[in-house]
Amino acid sequence: MSGTLYVVGTGPGSAAQMTPETAEAVSQAQEFFGYFPYLDRLNLRPDQLRIASDNREELDRAQAALTRAAAGARVCMVSGGDPGVFAMAAAVCEAIDKGPAEWKSVDLVVTPGVTAMLAVAARIGAPLGHDFCAISLSDNLKPWEVITKRLKLVAEAGLVIALYNPISKARPWQLGEAFEILRGVLPASVPVIFGRAAGRPDERIAVMPLGEADASCADMATCVIIGSPETRIVAREGKPDLVYTPRFYAGDSQ
C-alpha cells in the first residue's frame, strides 16, 4: 500500500511564519527529507526520522522520499519558504513524471507556505501591490542569457521584480550585472529593497534607489525587490519609510 508524501515549506525562518496546515503535516509524518538548515527549523519528536542532504541534491532527495512513500511510509519533504516557489514541490513533481509507475500512486500533499518575497514585502509596506514577478538569479538550471532577457522584458513591462538567489560565492557578479541591465530600462529613482532573513533574529531590511543599489548588500539569505516606475516611498516622521506600489495603474499620466 502506498503511503503519503507531504511537501511543506517552513516559511522564511520564524516559527510564527509556518502555517498551521504545515505544522499538522509535520506532526503526521514519520520520515523527513530536506536540506540541513530547513530540517533544523523543525522540532522533531524522537520517533521521527531525519534524513538531511545538501542543497544541490534536490532530484535525488525527491526520488528517495518517493521511494519511501511508495513503500507505505508517511514522508515529509521540507523546503524553506513556500515549497512551490523555487523549491522542492517542482522537483517532486518532476520525479513523479519521470519515475516508476508506483510513484504516481503516492498520496501527494503540498501545503502552501510563506515565501521570502511576501515576508520582505510585509516588513516594508506593499511593494507587491500591483503586478509583479519572481526571478531566480541562479543559473544552475537555466542559462544566464535567459535570465538577463527576462529581466529586461519584465522591466520594460513595468512589473515589480522579486529576485531570489541573488548572489553566492560562486556567482558574486550576477546581481551587479542584473542591476546594470535594469538601470538601462528603469529610472534611477526606482526603490530597491534588500530583505535579509525576514522574520528571523538576524533580519536586515534596507531600501535604496536603483541608481545607488549595491550588490554587496545581498547574500543568499536576501530577497531583493526592485520596484516599478510607479512604486512609491512614504516618509514617516519617527517611523520607518513605507514602500508601496499603487493598485491602480497611472502609466504616462503620472
XYZ file of C-alpha atoms in Angstrom:
254
model
C 0.000 0.000 0.000
C 1.350 3.442 -0.930
C 1.953 5.976 1.784
C 1.830 9.768 1.853
C 4.363 12.382 0.796
C 3.826 15.801 2.345
C 5.754 18.619 0.670
C 5.953 21.572 3.042
C 7.648 24.935 3.434
C 8.827 26.236 6.798
C 8.397 29.879 5.777
C 11.286 32.378 5.788
C 12.554 31.077 9.119
C 10.439 32.344 12.005
C 8.289 29.699 13.665
C 5.401 32.192 13.599
C 5.512 32.146 9.788
C 4.865 28.410 9.483
C 1.227 27.745 8.593
C -0.997 25.568 10.803
C -1.564 23.252 7.819
C 2.182 22.700 7.533
C 2.531 22.137 11.280
C -0.196 19.488 11.088
C 1.585 17.728 8.200
C 4.829 17.742 10.210
C 3.054 16.173 13.176
C 1.693 13.355 10.978
C 4.903 12.429 9.148
C 7.360 9.722 10.145
C 10.387 10.449 7.948
C 11.755 13.874 6.966
C 13.883 14.666 3.934
C 15.430 18.084 3.353
C 18.376 20.439 3.273
C 20.158 20.604 6.657
C 19.153 24.184 7.703
C 15.488 23.627 6.823
C 15.271 20.446 8.880
C 16.922 22.311 11.757
C 13.866 24.605 11.916
C 11.637 21.696 12.957
C 11.289 20.366 16.497
C 11.038 16.698 15.598
C 9.997 14.032 18.074
C 12.311 11.122 18.962
C 10.159 8.794 16.851
C 10.536 10.964 13.729
C 13.466 10.191 11.427
C 15.549 12.977 9.859
C 17.375 12.400 6.524
C 19.373 15.536 5.660
C 21.216 16.226 2.405
C 22.992 19.018 0.530
C 21.084 21.812 -1.171
C 22.063 20.711 -4.695
C 20.687 17.182 -4.343
C 17.034 18.076 -4.985
C 16.142 15.366 -7.504
C 17.962 12.602 -5.598
C 16.187 13.738 -2.426
C 12.803 13.687 -4.179
C 13.439 10.184 -5.524
C 14.478 8.893 -2.101
C 11.375 10.375 -0.463
C 9.069 8.929 -3.130
C 10.660 5.503 -2.747
C 9.878 5.528 0.967
C 6.347 6.863 0.435
C 5.663 4.219 -2.226
C 6.708 1.613 0.359
C 3.975 2.844 2.707
C 5.744 5.425 4.889
C 4.379 8.840 5.823
C 7.120 11.086 4.471
C 7.664 14.839 4.677
C 9.772 16.772 2.160
C 10.892 20.025 3.793
C 11.661 23.284 1.983
C 12.148 26.817 3.186
C 9.567 29.443 2.264
C 6.808 28.025 0.067
C 7.580 24.553 -1.352
C 6.235 25.535 -4.771
C 8.397 28.663 -5.245
C 11.898 27.718 -6.457
C 11.718 24.755 -4.091
C 11.055 21.056 -3.689
C 7.462 20.680 -4.935
C 8.624 21.027 -8.549
C 11.433 18.510 -8.003
C 8.948 16.021 -6.547
C 6.546 16.505 -9.468
C 9.429 16.058 -11.924
C 10.477 12.852 -10.191
C 6.902 11.516 -10.347
C 6.659 12.499 -14.032
C 9.856 10.649 -14.968
C 9.833 7.884 -12.369
C 8.290 4.438 -11.998
C 4.525 3.931 -12.135
C 4.206 3.237 -8.397
C 5.274 6.812 -7.582
C 2.129 8.095 -9.299
C 0.087 6.200 -6.707
C 1.634 8.048 -3.756
C -0.773 10.350 -1.914
C 0.903 13.718 -2.571
C 0.004 16.652 -0.301
C 1.637 20.040 -0.993
C 0.968 22.633 1.707
C 1.330 26.340 0.844
C 3.836 28.410 2.781
C 5.065 31.972 3.211
C 7.691 32.709 0.580
C 10.525 35.219 1.102
C 9.155 37.988 -1.131
C 5.906 38.057 0.872
C 7.754 38.276 4.189
C 10.030 41.060 2.913
C 7.121 42.969 1.350
C 5.162 42.812 4.607
C 8.094 44.280 6.529
C 8.301 47.371 4.288
C 4.695 48.054 3.259
C 3.207 46.781 -0.002
C 5.708 46.834 -2.876
C 3.861 43.903 -4.480
C 0.567 45.805 -4.525
C 0.360 45.763 -8.331
C 1.605 43.287 -10.966
C 4.902 41.601 -10.102
C 7.086 38.631 -10.966
C 9.719 36.472 -9.281
C 13.013 35.533 -10.952
C 15.820 33.381 -9.600
C 19.269 34.690 -10.490
C 20.776 31.230 -10.111
C 22.000 29.893 -13.444
C 22.406 26.327 -12.172
C 19.258 25.215 -14.002
C 18.908 27.800 -16.780
C 21.360 29.863 -18.879
C 22.374 33.329 -17.697
C 21.316 34.685 -21.100
C 17.735 33.586 -20.396
C 17.809 35.352 -17.026
C 19.067 38.632 -18.486
C 16.487 38.547 -21.275
C 13.680 38.033 -18.769
C 14.959 40.844 -16.544
C 14.936 43.306 -19.428
C 11.495 42.278 -20.678
C 9.734 42.382 -17.304
C 11.320 45.749 -16.508
C 10.071 47.079 -19.850
C 6.616 45.687 -18.994
C 6.558 47.698 -15.743
C 6.476 44.760 -13.334
C 7.865 44.849 -9.817
C 10.595 42.187 -9.672
C 11.453 39.917 -6.741
C 14.909 38.383 -7.125
C 15.637 35.065 -5.435
C 19.127 33.510 -5.073
C 20.687 36.899 -5.850
C 24.318 36.159 -5.070
C 26.677 33.449 -3.842
C 30.392 32.719 -3.577
C 30.224 31.023 -6.982
C 28.169 33.884 -8.505
C 29.426 37.131 -6.914
C 28.928 39.226 -10.072
C 25.418 38.381 -11.249
C 23.386 40.734 -9.059
C 25.574 43.671 -10.063
C 25.064 42.820 -13.727
C 21.325 42.492 -13.142
C 21.261 45.998 -11.649
C 23.120 47.349 -14.675
C 20.563 45.776 -17.018
C 17.689 47.254 -15.025
C 19.328 50.701 -14.908
C 19.195 50.681 -18.697
C 15.406 50.376 -18.543
C 14.149 51.844 -15.262
C 14.516 55.292 -13.662
C 17.406 55.600 -11.228
C 14.915 56.587 -8.519
C 13.077 53.233 -8.502
C 13.268 51.762 -4.956
C 15.286 48.609 -4.359
C 14.568 46.626 -1.185
C 17.170 44.302 0.289
C 15.332 41.973 2.657
C 17.596 39.589 4.522
C 16.218 36.837 6.781
C 12.818 38.498 7.195
C 11.257 37.388 10.463
C 14.444 35.939 11.954
C 16.619 37.480 14.697
C 19.270 38.448 12.112
C 16.726 40.244 9.901
C 18.024 43.238 7.944
C 15.900 45.433 5.660
C 17.410 48.242 3.578
C 15.968 50.479 0.855
C 17.955 52.466 -1.698
C 17.353 53.859 -5.200
C 18.270 51.681 -8.150
C 20.904 54.208 -9.215
C 22.773 53.556 -5.956
C 21.914 49.888 -5.400
C 24.972 47.964 -4.233
C 25.097 44.223 -4.853
C 27.312 43.753 -1.792
C 24.240 44.452 0.370
C 22.878 40.994 -0.538
C 23.748 37.400 0.240
C 21.942 34.098 -0.362
C 19.616 34.798 2.575
C 18.426 38.000 0.871
C 15.389 38.541 -1.319
C 15.780 41.672 -3.445
C 12.652 43.506 -4.605
C 13.001 46.083 -7.391
C 10.056 48.432 -7.695
C 8.393 49.659 -10.871
C 8.339 53.310 -12.004
C 5.059 53.601 -10.077
C 6.409 52.313 -6.750
C 6.353 54.990 -4.068
C 8.212 55.711 -0.814
C 6.241 57.320 2.016
C 8.385 59.099 4.604
C 7.013 58.980 8.174
C 8.483 61.076 10.948
C 9.855 58.854 13.677
C 8.892 55.673 11.846
C 10.395 53.603 9.030
C 9.536 54.607 5.473
C 6.770 52.712 3.698
C 7.302 51.374 0.192
C 4.223 50.533 -1.860
C 3.091 50.079 -5.441
C -0.362 51.587 -6.094
C -3.072 49.154 -7.108
C -4.220 51.414 -9.962
C -2.009 51.874 -12.997
C -1.265 55.533 -13.748
C 1.134 54.972 -16.652
C 2.051 58.055 -18.680
C -0.443 60.198 -16.766
C 1.908 60.481 -13.772
